[in-house]
Each structure stands twice: as structure tokens, then as C-alpha cells.
Short mmCIF file of C-alpha atoms in Angstrom, two decimals:
data_model
loop_
_atom_site.label_atom_id
_atom_site.label_comp_id
_atom_site.label_asym_id
_atom_site.label_seq_id
_atom_site.Cartn_x
_atom_site.Cartn_y
_atom_site.Cartn_z
CA MET A 14 0.00 0.00 0.00
CA VAL A 15 1.27 3.48 -0.86
CA SER A 16 1.64 6.16 1.80
CA GLN A 17 -0.96 8.87 2.46
CA ALA A 18 -1.42 11.10 -0.57
CA THR A 19 0.32 14.48 -0.28
CA THR A 20 0.54 17.58 -2.46
CA THR A 21 3.39 19.33 -4.21
CA LYS A 22 3.77 23.11 -3.79
CA ASP A 23 1.73 23.71 -6.96
CA GLN A 24 -1.19 21.48 -6.02
CA ALA A 25 -4.34 21.93 -3.97
CA GLN A 26 -5.16 19.26 -1.42
CA VAL A 27 -8.62 18.18 -2.57
CA VAL A 28 -11.24 16.87 -0.17
CA LEU A 29 -14.04 15.26 -2.17
CA VAL A 30 -17.22 15.61 -0.13
CA GLY A 31 -19.80 13.13 -1.39
CA CYS A 32 -18.45 10.43 -3.70
CA GLY A 33 -21.63 8.53 -4.43
CA ALA A 34 -21.82 5.16 -6.13
CA PRO A 35 -19.26 4.15 -8.74
CA LEU A 36 -20.52 4.59 -12.31
CA ARG A 37 -23.42 6.77 -11.14
CA GLY A 38 -22.22 9.44 -8.72
CA MET A 39 -20.80 12.70 -10.06
CA GLY A 40 -18.40 12.72 -7.13
CA TRP A 41 -17.06 9.33 -8.18
CA TYR A 42 -16.34 10.65 -11.68
CA HIS A 43 -14.56 13.68 -10.24
CA ALA A 44 -12.46 11.24 -8.21
CA VAL A 45 -11.41 9.01 -11.10
CA GLN A 46 -10.45 12.05 -13.19
CA MET A 47 -8.19 13.36 -10.42
CA LEU A 48 -6.74 9.93 -9.63
CA GLY A 49 -6.00 9.57 -13.33
CA GLY A 50 -3.87 12.72 -13.29
CA GLU A 51 -6.18 14.67 -15.57
CA CYS A 52 -6.12 17.75 -13.32
CA PRO A 53 -2.45 18.48 -12.56
CA SER A 54 -3.21 21.15 -9.94
CA ALA A 55 -5.63 18.90 -8.02
CA LYS A 56 -4.39 16.15 -5.71
CA LEU A 57 -7.18 14.01 -4.33
CA CYS A 58 -6.06 13.35 -0.75
CA HIS A 59 -9.32 12.75 1.12
CA VAL A 60 -12.87 11.52 0.43
CA VAL A 61 -15.73 12.16 2.85
CA GLU A 62 -18.62 9.76 2.22
CA PRO A 63 -21.07 9.40 5.14
CA TRP A 64 -23.65 7.21 3.39
CA PHE A 65 -21.59 4.42 1.87
CA MET A 66 -19.28 4.32 4.88
CA GLY A 67 -22.31 4.17 7.15
CA GLY A 68 -25.91 3.10 6.67
CA GLY A 69 -25.59 2.54 2.92
CA ALA A 70 -22.60 0.22 3.04
CA GLU A 71 -24.65 -2.93 2.47
CA GLY A 72 -27.29 -1.40 0.20
CA PRO A 73 -27.33 -0.70 -3.54
CA GLY A 74 -23.97 0.64 -4.64
CA GLY A 75 -22.37 -0.07 -1.25
CA PRO A 76 -20.19 -3.04 -2.21
CA GLU A 77 -19.06 -1.25 -5.37
CA PHE A 78 -18.09 1.81 -3.32
CA THR A 79 -16.13 -0.35 -0.88
CA GLU A 80 -14.22 -1.91 -3.75
CA PHE A 81 -13.43 1.55 -5.16
CA MET A 82 -12.38 2.81 -1.72
CA GLU A 83 -10.02 -0.10 -1.08
CA LYS A 84 -8.38 0.36 -4.46
CA ALA A 85 -7.99 4.14 -3.98
CA ILE A 86 -6.37 3.58 -0.58
CA GLU A 87 -4.09 0.82 -1.85
CA GLU A 88 -2.97 2.47 -5.10
CA HIS A 89 -3.20 6.20 -4.37
CA GLY A 90 -3.05 6.66 -0.61
CA VAL A 91 -6.39 8.47 -0.45
CA GLY A 92 -7.87 8.88 3.03
CA PHE A 93 -11.55 7.98 3.46
CA HIS A 94 -13.71 9.47 6.22
CA LYS A 95 -17.33 9.33 7.40
CA SER A 96 -17.44 13.05 8.23
CA MET A 97 -15.56 16.29 7.75
CA ALA A 98 -14.74 16.24 11.47
CA ASP A 99 -12.58 13.16 10.86
CA LEU A 100 -10.20 14.98 8.51
CA PRO A 101 -6.63 15.39 9.79
CA VAL A 102 -5.46 18.83 10.85
CA LEU A 103 -4.24 20.84 7.87
CA GLU A 104 -0.47 21.11 7.67
CA ASP A 105 1.18 24.52 7.38
CA GLY A 106 1.52 25.78 3.83
CA VAL A 107 -1.01 23.34 2.34
CA LYS A 108 -3.94 24.81 0.42
CA ARG A 109 -7.08 22.76 0.97
CA LEU A 110 -9.93 22.69 -1.56
CA ALA A 111 -13.33 21.15 -0.81
CA LEU A 112 -15.14 19.69 -3.81
CA ILE A 113 -18.72 19.39 -2.58
CA SER A 114 -20.69 16.89 -4.65
CA GLY A 115 -23.27 15.55 -2.24
CA ARG A 116 -27.00 16.01 -1.82
CA THR A 117 -28.07 19.58 -2.51
CA GLY A 118 -29.95 19.77 0.79
CA ASP A 119 -26.74 19.02 2.72
CA ASN A 120 -24.67 21.74 1.05
CA PRO A 121 -25.25 24.57 3.59
CA ARG A 122 -23.94 22.35 6.38
CA LEU A 123 -21.11 20.97 4.26
CA LEU A 124 -19.95 24.45 3.33
CA THR A 125 -19.76 25.38 7.03
CA GLU A 126 -17.82 22.21 7.78
CA SER A 127 -15.46 22.85 4.85
CA ILE A 128 -14.65 26.31 6.16
CA ASP A 129 -14.08 24.87 9.64
CA ALA A 130 -11.74 22.27 8.10
CA GLY A 131 -9.44 25.00 6.78
CA CYS A 132 -10.50 25.06 3.13
CA THR A 133 -9.55 28.32 1.42
CA ALA A 134 -11.57 27.54 -1.71
CA ILE A 135 -14.70 25.52 -2.37
CA TYR A 136 -15.88 23.91 -5.61
CA LEU A 137 -19.64 23.63 -5.24
CA GLU A 138 -21.75 21.50 -7.55
CA LYS A 139 -24.93 22.98 -9.00
CA PRO A 140 -27.36 24.34 -7.97
CA GLY A 141 -25.47 25.00 -4.72
CA ALA A 142 -28.40 24.94 -2.30
CA PRO A 143 -32.13 24.09 -2.32
CA THR A 144 -33.22 27.76 -2.13
CA VAL A 145 -31.99 31.24 -2.94
CA THR A 146 -32.15 32.19 0.74
CA GLU A 147 -29.82 29.36 1.73
CA LEU A 148 -27.36 30.01 -1.10
CA VAL A 149 -27.16 33.74 -0.30
CA ALA A 150 -26.47 32.87 3.34
CA MET A 151 -23.71 30.49 2.20
CA LYS A 152 -22.20 33.21 0.02
CA GLU A 153 -22.16 35.66 2.93
CA GLN A 154 -20.68 33.09 5.30
CA ALA A 155 -17.88 32.24 2.88
CA SER A 156 -17.17 35.91 2.21
CA LYS A 157 -16.81 36.66 5.93
CA ALA A 158 -14.40 33.71 6.26
CA GLY A 159 -12.34 34.85 3.26
CA VAL A 160 -13.18 31.66 1.36
CA THR A 161 -13.83 31.74 -2.39
CA VAL A 162 -16.70 29.61 -3.70
CA LEU A 163 -16.67 28.63 -7.37
CA MET A 164 -19.35 26.61 -9.12
CA GLY A 165 -19.33 23.43 -11.17
CA TYR A 166 -21.23 24.99 -14.08
CA ASN A 167 -19.14 23.19 -16.67
CA LYS A 168 -21.20 24.30 -19.66
CA ASN A 169 -19.86 27.83 -19.12
CA VAL A 170 -16.56 26.52 -20.53
CA CYS A 171 -18.00 24.11 -23.13
CA LYS A 172 -16.75 24.31 -26.69
CA TYR A 173 -20.23 24.08 -28.17
CA VAL A 174 -21.39 27.05 -26.10
CA SER A 175 -18.49 29.34 -26.99
CA ASN A 176 -18.62 28.39 -30.68
CA THR A 177 -22.36 29.05 -30.82
CA ARG A 178 -22.04 32.41 -29.10
CA ASP A 179 -19.20 33.39 -31.41
CA PHE A 180 -21.21 32.51 -34.51
CA ALA A 181 -24.33 34.30 -33.29
CA ALA A 182 -22.28 37.46 -32.88
CA THR A 183 -21.47 37.44 -36.61
CA ILE A 184 -25.06 37.79 -37.85
CA ASP A 185 -27.81 40.31 -37.25
CA ASP A 186 -30.64 39.19 -34.97
CA GLY A 187 -29.35 35.64 -34.61
CA HIS A 188 -31.43 33.70 -32.09
CA VAL A 189 -29.67 31.15 -29.86
CA THR A 190 -31.34 28.06 -28.40
CA PHE A 191 -29.53 25.91 -25.85
CA VAL A 192 -30.72 22.29 -25.84
CA SER A 193 -30.08 19.86 -22.98
CA ASN A 194 -30.97 16.18 -23.27
CA ASN A 195 -30.79 13.18 -20.98
CA THR A 196 -31.28 9.44 -21.38
CA TYR A 197 -34.16 8.45 -19.09
CA GLU A 198 -36.71 6.03 -20.46
CA PRO A 199 -40.05 7.70 -21.31
CA THR A 200 -41.91 5.59 -18.73
CA ALA A 201 -43.68 6.44 -15.49
CA GLU A 202 -41.26 4.24 -13.57
CA SER A 203 -38.10 5.78 -15.01
CA LEU A 204 -39.30 9.37 -14.83
CA GLY A 205 -40.85 8.88 -11.38
CA GLU A 206 -37.47 7.70 -10.06
CA CYS A 207 -35.84 10.69 -11.76
CA PHE A 208 -38.34 13.16 -10.27
CA GLU A 209 -37.82 11.76 -6.77
CA ARG A 210 -34.02 11.57 -6.93
CA ASN A 211 -33.84 15.09 -8.37
CA ALA A 212 -36.53 16.48 -6.10
CA GLU A 213 -35.41 20.09 -6.57
CA GLY A 214 -36.92 19.86 -10.07
CA MET A 215 -35.67 20.11 -13.63
CA LEU A 216 -34.97 23.85 -13.62
CA LYS A 217 -32.87 23.56 -10.46
CA ASN A 218 -31.11 20.45 -11.67
CA MET A 219 -30.81 19.35 -15.28
CA ALA A 220 -31.55 22.73 -16.91
CA ILE A 221 -29.76 24.82 -14.27
CA HIS A 222 -26.65 24.78 -16.46
CA GLU A 223 -28.56 26.50 -19.26
CA LEU A 224 -29.97 29.07 -16.85
CA ALA A 225 -26.41 29.79 -15.70
CA LEU A 226 -25.48 30.46 -19.33
CA LEU A 227 -28.36 32.94 -19.58
CA VAL A 228 -27.26 34.72 -16.41
CA SER A 229 -23.58 34.69 -17.41
CA PHE A 230 -23.87 35.76 -21.04
CA TYR A 231 -27.35 37.13 -21.82
CA ASP A 232 -28.03 39.67 -19.06
CA VAL A 233 -30.80 37.50 -17.62
CA THR A 234 -31.74 38.45 -14.08
CA VAL A 235 -35.16 38.35 -12.46
CA GLU A 236 -35.42 42.14 -12.62
CA ASN A 237 -34.26 42.28 -16.26
CA ILE A 238 -36.76 39.73 -17.62
CA GLU A 239 -39.29 41.41 -19.88
CA SER A 240 -41.18 38.22 -20.70
CA VAL A 241 -40.95 34.45 -20.64
CA THR A 242 -43.03 32.29 -22.96
CA ALA A 243 -43.34 28.51 -22.86
CA ASP A 244 -43.50 26.44 -26.04
CA LYS A 245 -46.64 24.53 -25.13
CA GLU A 246 -46.43 22.15 -28.09
CA PHE A 247 -43.03 20.85 -27.02
CA SER A 248 -43.33 21.07 -23.25
CA SER A 249 -44.74 18.48 -20.87
CA MET A 250 -45.34 18.36 -17.11
CA GLN A 251 -46.31 15.21 -15.23
CA THR A 252 -47.19 14.09 -11.72
CA LEU A 253 -45.64 10.67 -11.07
CA LYS A 254 -44.94 8.37 -8.15
CA GLY A 255 -41.33 7.83 -7.14
CA PRO A 256 -39.90 4.64 -5.62
CA SER A 257 -41.08 5.75 -2.17
CA GLY A 258 -44.67 5.96 -3.37
CA LYS A 259 -44.75 9.74 -2.98
CA GLU A 260 -45.99 11.79 -5.94
CA TRP A 261 -43.77 14.38 -7.61
CA THR A 262 -44.70 17.01 -10.19
CA ASP A 263 -42.03 18.16 -12.61
CA PHE A 264 -41.31 18.85 -16.25
CA ASP A 265 -40.19 15.86 -18.27
CA LYS A 266 -39.48 18.32 -21.07
CA ILE A 267 -39.66 22.08 -21.33
CA LYS A 268 -38.90 24.78 -23.87
CA PHE A 269 -39.20 28.52 -23.31
CA THR A 270 -37.98 31.86 -24.61
CA ILE A 271 -36.86 34.77 -22.46
CA LYS A 272 -36.77 38.37 -23.62
CA THR A 273 -34.82 40.87 -21.53
CA LYS A 274 -35.37 44.56 -21.01
CA SER A 275 -31.90 45.15 -22.43
CA GLY A 276 -33.06 43.75 -25.77
CA LYS A 277 -31.69 40.21 -25.71
CA GLU A 278 -33.68 37.09 -26.56
CA VAL A 279 -32.65 33.48 -25.97
CA SER A 280 -34.33 30.07 -25.71
CA VAL A 281 -33.78 26.96 -23.61
CA GLN A 282 -34.99 23.43 -24.35
CA ALA A 283 -34.56 20.47 -21.99
CA ASP A 284 -35.79 16.90 -22.38
CA ARG A 285 -35.28 14.15 -19.80
CA CYS A 286 -35.74 11.52 -22.54
CA GLY A 287 -34.13 13.35 -25.44
CA GLY A 288 -30.97 11.26 -25.78
CA ASP A 289 -27.30 11.71 -24.92
CA THR A 290 -26.48 14.70 -27.14
CA SER A 291 -26.85 18.31 -26.06
CA PHE A 292 -26.40 21.14 -28.53
CA ALA A 293 -27.00 24.77 -29.37
CA THR A 294 -28.43 26.35 -32.51
CA VAL A 295 -28.55 29.75 -34.14
CA THR A 296 -31.52 30.72 -36.30
CA ASP A 297 -31.81 33.80 -38.51
CA LYS A 298 -34.62 36.33 -38.72
CA SER A 299 -36.78 33.93 -40.75
CA GLY A 300 -36.36 31.13 -38.22
CA LYS A 301 -34.01 29.13 -40.45
CA GLU A 302 -31.29 27.22 -38.62
CA VAL A 303 -27.93 28.57 -39.77
CA PHE A 304 -25.61 27.02 -37.16
CA LYS A 305 -25.55 24.00 -34.87
CA HIS A 306 -22.84 22.60 -32.59
CA SER A 307 -23.34 19.45 -30.57
CA MET A 308 -21.76 17.97 -27.46
CA PRO A 309 -20.07 15.63 -28.04
CA ASP A 310 -18.98 16.69 -31.52
CA GLU A 311 -16.98 14.55 -33.94
CA GLU A 312 -13.73 15.53 -32.25
CA ASP A 313 -15.04 14.34 -28.88
CA GLU A 314 -16.53 11.04 -30.08
CA ALA A 315 -13.20 9.22 -30.03
CA ASN A 316 -12.72 10.17 -26.37
CA VAL A 317 -16.27 9.04 -25.57
CA ALA A 318 -15.59 5.63 -27.14
CA VAL A 319 -12.44 5.21 -25.03
CA LEU A 320 -14.27 6.16 -21.84
CA GLU A 321 -17.17 3.81 -22.57
CA LYS A 322 -14.72 0.92 -22.67
CA LYS A 323 -12.87 2.14 -19.58
CA TYR A 324 -16.01 2.63 -17.46
CA PRO A 325 -18.72 0.36 -18.91
CA GLY A 326 -22.15 1.11 -17.53
CA ALA A 327 -21.36 4.61 -16.29
CA MET A 328 -23.75 7.51 -16.86
CA PRO A 329 -23.41 8.54 -20.54
CA TYR A 330 -23.26 12.26 -19.77
CA PHE A 331 -19.99 11.75 -17.86
CA PHE A 332 -18.29 10.89 -21.14
CA SER A 333 -19.73 13.63 -23.33
CA GLN A 334 -18.80 16.30 -20.77
CA ASP A 335 -15.52 14.74 -19.65
CA PRO A 336 -13.18 17.47 -21.01
CA ASP A 337 -15.27 20.23 -19.45
CA TYR A 338 -15.32 18.59 -16.01
CA THR A 339 -11.53 18.44 -16.22
CA THR A 340 -11.26 22.08 -17.27
CA VAL A 341 -13.40 23.38 -14.41
CA LYS A 342 -11.60 21.30 -11.75
CA GLU A 343 -8.17 22.28 -13.02
CA LYS A 344 -9.00 25.99 -13.07
CA VAL A 345 -10.49 25.90 -9.56
CA ALA A 346 -7.59 23.85 -8.20
CA ALA A 347 -5.01 26.15 -9.83
CA PHE A 348 -6.76 29.12 -8.25
CA CYS A 349 -6.64 27.47 -4.84
CA ALA A 350 -3.04 26.31 -5.12
CA LYS A 351 -1.39 29.18 -6.99
CA GLY A 352 -3.88 32.03 -7.16
CA SER A 353 -4.36 31.66 -10.93
CA ALA A 354 -7.38 33.56 -12.24
CA PRO A 355 -10.24 31.04 -12.76
CA GLU A 356 -11.33 32.54 -16.08
CA GLY A 357 -14.76 31.46 -17.28
CA ILE A 358 -15.71 29.72 -14.04
CA ALA A 359 -19.06 30.72 -12.55
CA THR A 360 -18.92 32.39 -9.15
CA ILE A 361 -21.38 31.89 -6.31
CA ASP A 362 -22.83 35.30 -7.26
CA ILE A 363 -23.76 33.85 -10.67
CA ALA A 364 -25.17 30.80 -8.89
CA CYS A 365 -27.36 32.94 -6.62
CA GLU A 366 -28.89 34.79 -9.55
CA THR A 367 -29.27 31.56 -11.51
CA LEU A 368 -31.22 30.02 -8.65
CA ARG A 369 -33.34 33.17 -8.36
CA VAL A 370 -34.19 32.87 -12.06
CA ALA A 371 -35.05 29.17 -11.61
CA GLU A 372 -37.37 29.91 -8.69
CA PHE A 373 -38.96 32.70 -10.70
CA LEU A 374 -39.53 30.53 -13.77
CA VAL A 375 -40.92 27.36 -12.21
CA PRO A 376 -44.38 28.63 -11.12
CA GLU A 377 -44.72 30.75 -14.25
CA LEU A 378 -43.98 27.91 -16.66
CA GLN A 379 -46.16 25.54 -14.64
CA GLY A 380 -48.94 28.09 -14.88
CA GLN A 381 -48.55 28.47 -18.62
CA LEU A 382 -48.66 24.72 -19.19
CA SER A 383 -51.71 24.32 -16.94
CA GLY A 384 -53.49 27.24 -18.57
CA ASP A 385 -53.23 29.64 -15.63
CA SER A 386 -50.91 32.11 -17.37
CA THR A 387 -49.65 33.12 -20.81
CA THR A 388 -46.50 35.20 -20.49
CA CYS A 389 -44.82 36.72 -17.50
CA ALA A 390 -42.83 39.77 -16.55
CA PRO A 391 -42.05 40.95 -13.05
CA GLU A 392 -44.01 44.19 -13.49
CA LYS A 393 -47.10 42.12 -14.32
CA GLY A 394 -47.25 40.88 -10.76
CA CYS A 395 -45.06 37.79 -10.89
CA ASN A 396 -43.30 36.91 -7.69
CA VAL A 397 -39.80 38.38 -7.57
CA LEU A 398 -37.75 36.73 -4.81
#
């Protein structure tokens, strides 16, 4: 067995908080990327996993996690812990980075514990917290402690996003639509499990990346929204039972267009059962599609094929977004370790406004699909949080 993992002077000591099950958990994929040396500034030294090292050890995914843990200890010297309180005292001169990838509802507590554990930077997975109020409180707490919080909004650095924005800037009145797809089966059982596991809802989970793009690049804020209009022909909302037997109401697919008071217009489309390719399009004044870039594109397909063989059975979206996950982690780790500017990485301020927009949109879009509303703007009496 190798000795406990340690950092070089140009590396951040990463504490992965929330690994999840191998092949399914986002935290697990973060771990294998770092253990594979794909993020030179990030050294995975510790994993905190309360569930699979506690009550979930014998349940689904538990044995697979134990196998992964034993291998990571044996081959990489990673320390595994049931809680943040079990972490060793931080050595002088070491820069500690918490990568929080657990349940959204636990994030406020985990951020506090990360600060207490000496982390000077925090990588927080989307959406950051269940509510705007909680995320704002987290931002203020981190600010008072002098801790920088950066977000795992990887689509902000995606090639297909930057190429689409660049093309749209070359034509007059080009309209951009960001399309996000996933690979759930179009059945009540599959979608019900999805709705329950992602209880915060589609706009705070799957489509939150697209909302972050709107906030980051299209001047979208709650106060700057002039109108939002759902595409009722495309969109669908269902109430389904999850594995627990409890009913959940959410969008299985949604498409809408936002117009801002500053004159920008952009659309978002998300489909739980749309497949494993996300993309963006540009249409001209007549509505004709004049540009499209997909993720993965042809250049990425070779990497996807390699990863499918390396991790058979893993979530398909891990592979299509693999380079972007690496980019975000490396930039955040380099910031923590060396103070390098994390260009293009969403801040917690962006995350707060993104969550505000999500909370603003959900009741309005639900109302439009159920016939209770048509279009919405804050001055028309919509709830501004």
C-alpha cells in the first residue's frame, strides 16, 4: 500500500465531499479524473462519504463503493472518512480545496464544515443549495471567512457554447437556443425515479446549467426579464410516483424563450428523454437554422468511445462532458493552489442569480402549461424573490 497522498507546492489538497456510487455518482467521476492525473493542480487526498461508509454500506452501490475505496487507498493513498470532522489537521503551507458533490440539501452544512476544516476555496456543484435564501447565506458566510466559492457549471466553458455564441455574434438578430438532453426512459417508472431523486426539479437540476449560461452571457436576471413564454407544443409536465410511493410534479421536457429589457432574446430546451447529445443552434430572422454545434462533436466522439470501454455502464453524460469537467476542476484547483485567475468559471454570485431565475420561472412555466398564465414579466405581478 502506498503512503498517504500528499501535495506538491503547486497542487491543492482536494477533499471530495460526497463520492456517491461508482458509475453513477458525479463525485465518483470527479475522483477518477483526479486519480488519473487529468487535473495536474488537483491532488485528491481525502474523500468524505457518510452514506456508503455508514448506513448505505450494504445497500445498492455499497459493495461497489467499498471496492473503489479499497483500491484508492491501496494504489493512491487516499484517506476515506465518514465526516468532515474526521479529517486530519491541515499542515502549514497546504492549500485545501473542498469539492462538494453531495446532496443539494446538505450543502449549507457541508460548506460550514469545509470552512471549519481550513478550506480556502470551495468547488460547489450545481445548484449549490435548495433555495436562494440558503445560497445567499452560504455566500455571505464564505465571504466573511475569506473563502472563495466557485461553481461546477461546466457548460460555461464548453466548446459548443463558446462556438455558438461566437457565430451568433457574426449575424444580425441571430437567435440562440440551448438544448439539454438526458437518457431516461419515457416511462412512469423511469421518470418517477428521476423526479424523486432530483426532487429540486428540472430547472434547479438538469436545466440549471442552461440558466447559468443565460445569467452569465445574456443579461438575464429576475429584474431584467421582460417576458418568458413557454413552447406549449413541445413542453410536458407530469405528476408521477417515485420509488417511495410519494408523488412528484415536474417537467419531463420544457422549452421557453426569455426576452430581456436590455433587448436580448434566448431560448432553452430540456428533455429528460431526449438522448445523450446536447447542442445549441442559431436561427436567422426567418427562423431558419444557420448554425448548430453538438456535445459531443466529432472531435469528442473518439474520447467518448475510449471512456465507454474504460467505465462500462457509467452515466453517458460523464463521457460527453468529460473534457469540461476536467477544465473546471483544473481551473479551480489552480486558483486554490497558486492564485491563478479562474477565467470562465461561474462564481457563487452567478449561482445565486441563476437560482433566483429558476425559482422565478418554475411557477410561471407551470402556470402556462396548466393554462393559468400566458406570459410573465415581473411588473405584471409575478413573484420576484
